[in-house]
GROMACS .gro file of C-alpha atoms in nm:
model
  197
    1UNK     CA    1  -8.233   0.581   0.117
    2UNK     CA    2  -8.362   0.487  -0.220
    3UNK     CA    3  -8.260   0.160  -0.363
    4UNK     CA    4  -8.077   0.186  -0.697
    5UNK     CA    5  -8.038  -0.080  -0.951
    6UNK     CA    6  -7.715  -0.144  -1.132
    7UNK     CA    7  -7.848   0.034  -1.437
    8UNK     CA    8  -7.910   0.346  -1.230
    9UNK     CA    9  -7.564   0.359  -1.073
   10UNK     CA   10  -7.323   0.613  -1.216
   11UNK     CA   11  -7.070   0.460  -1.453
   12UNK     CA   12  -6.733   0.370  -1.302
   13UNK     CA   13  -6.459   0.548  -1.478
   14UNK     CA   14  -6.150   0.342  -1.550
   15UNK     CA   15  -5.851   0.481  -1.370
   16UNK     CA   16  -5.621   0.261  -1.573
   17UNK     CA   17  -5.438   0.543  -1.760
   18UNK     CA   18  -5.359   0.701  -1.424
   19UNK     CA   19  -5.242   0.365  -1.288
   20UNK     CA   20  -5.026   0.311  -1.595
   21UNK     CA   21  -4.863   0.652  -1.542
   22UNK     CA   22  -4.800   0.573  -1.172
   23UNK     CA   23  -4.654   0.233  -1.263
   24UNK     CA   24  -4.432   0.390  -1.530
   25UNK     CA   25  -4.310   0.656  -1.282
   26UNK     CA   26  -4.236   0.392  -1.019
   27UNK     CA   27  -4.055   0.179  -1.277
   28UNK     CA   28  -3.844   0.477  -1.386
   29UNK     CA   29  -3.758   0.553  -1.023
   30UNK     CA   30  -3.671   0.189  -0.959
   31UNK     CA   31  -3.459   0.176  -1.276
   32UNK     CA   32  -3.274   0.494  -1.173
   33UNK     CA   33  -3.210   0.347  -0.826
   34UNK     CA   34  -3.079   0.027  -0.987
   35UNK     CA   35  -2.853   0.225  -1.222
   36UNK     CA   36  -2.717   0.426  -0.929
   37UNK     CA   37  -2.653   0.108  -0.729
   38UNK     CA   38  -2.472  -0.057  -1.021
   39UNK     CA   39  -2.259   0.256  -1.070
   40UNK     CA   40  -2.169   0.264  -0.699
   41UNK     CA   41  -2.076  -0.105  -0.703
   42UNK     CA   42  -1.864  -0.061  -1.015
   43UNK     CA   43  -1.685   0.231  -0.851
   44UNK     CA   44  -1.631   0.028  -0.534
   45UNK     CA   45  -1.455  -0.256  -0.716
   46UNK     CA   46  -1.286  -0.054  -0.989
   47UNK     CA   47  -0.906  -0.040  -0.960
   48UNK     CA   48  -0.901   0.337  -0.914
   49UNK     CA   49  -0.745   0.351  -0.570
   50UNK     CA   50  -0.429   0.554  -0.596
   51UNK     CA   51  -0.177   0.350  -0.401
   52UNK     CA   52   0.118   0.420  -0.628
   53UNK     CA   53   0.397   0.637  -0.499
   54UNK     CA   54   0.587   0.877  -0.721
   55UNK     CA   55   0.874   0.624  -0.713
   56UNK     CA   56   0.636   0.350  -0.836
   57UNK     CA   57   0.520   0.574  -1.119
   58UNK     CA   58   0.882   0.651  -1.207
   59UNK     CA   59   0.966   0.279  -1.226
   60UNK     CA   60   0.662   0.201  -1.440
   61UNK     CA   61   0.731   0.497  -1.667
   62UNK     CA   62   1.087   0.371  -1.725
   63UNK     CA   63   0.947   0.032  -1.828
   64UNK     CA   64   0.674   0.152  -2.064
   65UNK     CA   65   0.845   0.473  -2.180
   66UNK     CA   66   0.578   0.730  -2.089
   67UNK     CA   67   0.563   1.022  -1.848
   68UNK     CA   68   0.507   0.922  -1.481
   69UNK     CA   69   0.213   1.166  -1.456
   70UNK     CA   70   0.032   0.964  -1.726
   71UNK     CA   71   0.001   0.659  -1.500
   72UNK     CA   72  -0.314   0.635  -1.291
   73UNK     CA   73  -0.283   0.291  -1.129
   74UNK     CA   74  -0.206  -0.074  -1.196
   75UNK     CA   75  -0.341  -0.412  -1.093
   76UNK     CA   76  -0.282  -0.780  -1.161
   77UNK     CA   77  -0.561  -0.980  -1.321
   78UNK     CA   78  -0.579  -1.351  -1.262
   79UNK     CA   79  -0.222  -1.360  -1.135
   80UNK     CA   80  -0.108  -1.349  -1.498
   81UNK     CA   81  -0.159  -1.005  -1.649
   82UNK     CA   82  -0.038  -0.671  -1.517
   83UNK     CA   83  -0.267  -0.388  -1.628
   84UNK     CA   84  -0.146  -0.030  -1.625
   85UNK     CA   85  -0.432   0.221  -1.622
   86UNK     CA   86  -0.344   0.555  -1.779
   87UNK     CA   87  -0.489   0.891  -1.681
   88UNK     CA   88  -0.642   0.937  -2.027
   89UNK     CA   89  -0.844   0.616  -1.982
   90UNK     CA   90  -0.619   0.386  -2.184
   91UNK     CA   91  -0.490   0.056  -2.050
   92UNK     CA   92  -0.178  -0.144  -2.125
   93UNK     CA   93  -0.142  -0.516  -2.055
   94UNK     CA   94   0.185  -0.693  -1.971
   95UNK     CA   95   0.279  -1.048  -1.883
   96UNK     CA   96   0.338  -1.057  -1.506
   97UNK     CA   97   0.679  -1.229  -1.497
   98UNK     CA   98   0.822  -1.005  -1.770
   99UNK     CA   99   0.691  -0.696  -1.591
  100UNK     CA  100   0.829  -0.811  -1.253
  101UNK     CA  101   1.175  -0.872  -1.398
  102UNK     CA  102   1.175  -0.527  -1.561
  103UNK     CA  103   1.071  -0.368  -1.227
  104UNK     CA  104   1.364  -0.543  -1.055
  105UNK     CA  105   1.605  -0.418  -1.323
  106UNK     CA  106   1.486  -0.058  -1.294
  107UNK     CA  107   1.483  -0.061  -0.911
  108UNK     CA  108   1.853  -0.151  -0.904
  109UNK     CA  109   1.932   0.170  -1.091
  110UNK     CA  110   1.741   0.393  -0.848
  111UNK     CA  111   1.875   0.518  -0.515
  112UNK     CA  112   1.745   0.350  -0.200
  113UNK     CA  113   1.449   0.528  -0.040
  114UNK     CA  114   1.454   0.609   0.334
  115UNK     CA  115   1.192   0.341   0.391
  116UNK     CA  116   1.392   0.078   0.201
  117UNK     CA  117   1.701   0.180   0.397
  118UNK     CA  118   1.518   0.145   0.728
  119UNK     CA  119   1.377  -0.194   0.630
  120UNK     CA  120   1.725  -0.319   0.534
  121UNK     CA  121   1.884  -0.185   0.853
  122UNK     CA  122   1.601  -0.326   1.063
  123UNK     CA  123   1.663  -0.673   0.920
  124UNK     CA  124   2.035  -0.640   0.997
  125UNK     CA  125   1.953  -0.528   1.353
  126UNK     CA  126   1.714  -0.817   1.416
  127UNK     CA  127   1.965  -1.072   1.279
  128UNK     CA  128   2.245  -0.930   1.497
  129UNK     CA  129   2.025  -0.925   1.809
  130UNK     CA  130   1.941  -1.293   1.761
  131UNK     CA  131   2.305  -1.377   1.694
  132UNK     CA  132   2.430  -1.206   2.013
  133UNK     CA  133   2.130  -1.275   2.239
  134UNK     CA  134   2.035  -0.906   2.257
  135UNK     CA  135   1.710  -0.715   2.261
  136UNK     CA  136   1.658  -0.357   2.158
  137UNK     CA  137   1.433  -0.072   2.250
  138UNK     CA  138   1.214   0.133   2.023
  139UNK     CA  139   1.392   0.233   1.703
  140UNK     CA  140   1.422   0.602   1.616
  141UNK     CA  141   1.344   0.567   1.244
  142UNK     CA  142   1.468   0.914   1.149
  143UNK     CA  143   1.821   0.856   1.275
  144UNK     CA  144   1.797   0.476   1.284
  145UNK     CA  145   1.922   0.432   1.636
  146UNK     CA  146   1.816   0.226   1.935
  147UNK     CA  147   1.918   0.106   2.280
  148UNK     CA  148   2.061  -0.246   2.319
  149UNK     CA  149   1.994  -0.472   2.617
  150UNK     CA  150   2.124  -0.801   2.754
  151UNK     CA  151   1.881  -0.959   3.001
  152UNK     CA  152   1.701  -0.623   3.037
  153UNK     CA  153   2.024  -0.448   3.130
  154UNK     CA  154   2.121  -0.163   2.900
  155UNK     CA  155   2.462  -0.214   2.741
  156UNK     CA  156   2.468   0.083   2.506
  157UNK     CA  157   2.333   0.251   2.198
  158UNK     CA  158   2.356   0.141   1.836
  159UNK     CA  159   2.272   0.314   1.510
  160UNK     CA  160   2.359   0.371   1.148
  161UNK     CA  161   2.451   0.718   1.023
  162UNK     CA  162   2.362   0.875   0.688
  163UNK     CA  163   2.695   0.762   0.541
  164UNK     CA  164   2.588   0.402   0.601
  165UNK     CA  165   2.833   0.341   0.886
  166UNK     CA  166   2.720   0.152   1.194
  167UNK     CA  167   2.815   0.320   1.521
  168UNK     CA  168   2.782   0.246   1.891
  169UNK     CA  169   2.836   0.420   2.222
  170UNK     CA  170   2.806   0.301   2.578
  171UNK     CA  171   2.629   0.601   2.730
  172UNK     CA  172   2.367   0.847   2.611
  173UNK     CA  173   2.613   1.137   2.606
  174UNK     CA  174   2.928   0.945   2.524
  175UNK     CA  175   3.116   0.964   2.199
  176UNK     CA  176   3.015   0.735   1.918
  177UNK     CA  177   3.260   0.500   1.753
  178UNK     CA  178   3.198   0.393   1.394
  179UNK     CA  179   3.256   0.043   1.268
  180UNK     CA  180   3.275  -0.142   0.937
  181UNK     CA  181   2.954  -0.338   1.004
  182UNK     CA  182   2.694  -0.405   1.271
  183UNK     CA  183   2.894  -0.693   1.422
  184UNK     CA  184   3.196  -0.468   1.477
  185UNK     CA  185   2.973  -0.194   1.627
  186UNK     CA  186   2.829  -0.445   1.876
  187UNK     CA  187   3.178  -0.573   1.956
  188UNK     CA  188   3.276  -0.214   2.048
  189UNK     CA  189   3.017  -0.243   2.328
  190UNK     CA  190   3.201  -0.546   2.467
  191UNK     CA  191   2.951  -0.803   2.340
  192UNK     CA  192   3.078  -1.125   2.189
  193UNK     CA  193   2.886  -1.396   2.007
  194UNK     CA  194   2.779  -1.672   2.241
  195UNK     CA  195   2.940  -2.004   2.168
  196UNK     CA  196   2.740  -2.319   2.227
  197UNK     CA  197   2.909  -2.553   2.474
   0.00000   0.00000   0.00000
């Protein structure tokens, strides 16, 4: 193998333009990945989750005087400001306490939803059970009825009909008797409030 001197060696071509192009391509790819990540994170924290019911939209629309379908979502910022996001991209800001009082005013004018009814009746049932030392079985939420027990012994059935009247009966197939309130319905089962000695 012949020995070559540095002057005889072929010139080294600079690959720098190629390296610059590779670096620029990699930077563009990295920038695109960063942009995609930022967009995903913004979407993840953006208040776009649709948790509002049609009733919620109706209440908000009554307050701000727009069509319910125009409301996308709402959120509270800093515990002070209520933001209403509109479908067209607009946003409206309201002071939280003012907005809450207006919601309460509008809610009073609307009929009770089945869920609100069940929550109210459930609270009445729990209060009465504590008052009389009773327990109850699983509640049938569609008809709002349940079985009542004293010391694990079934004493009868209790419920509230669609007219808002409490009723009770002693056996599964027996006739129901309506009452003016839950206390009277429980009394029809022969249960009296325990008196501390």
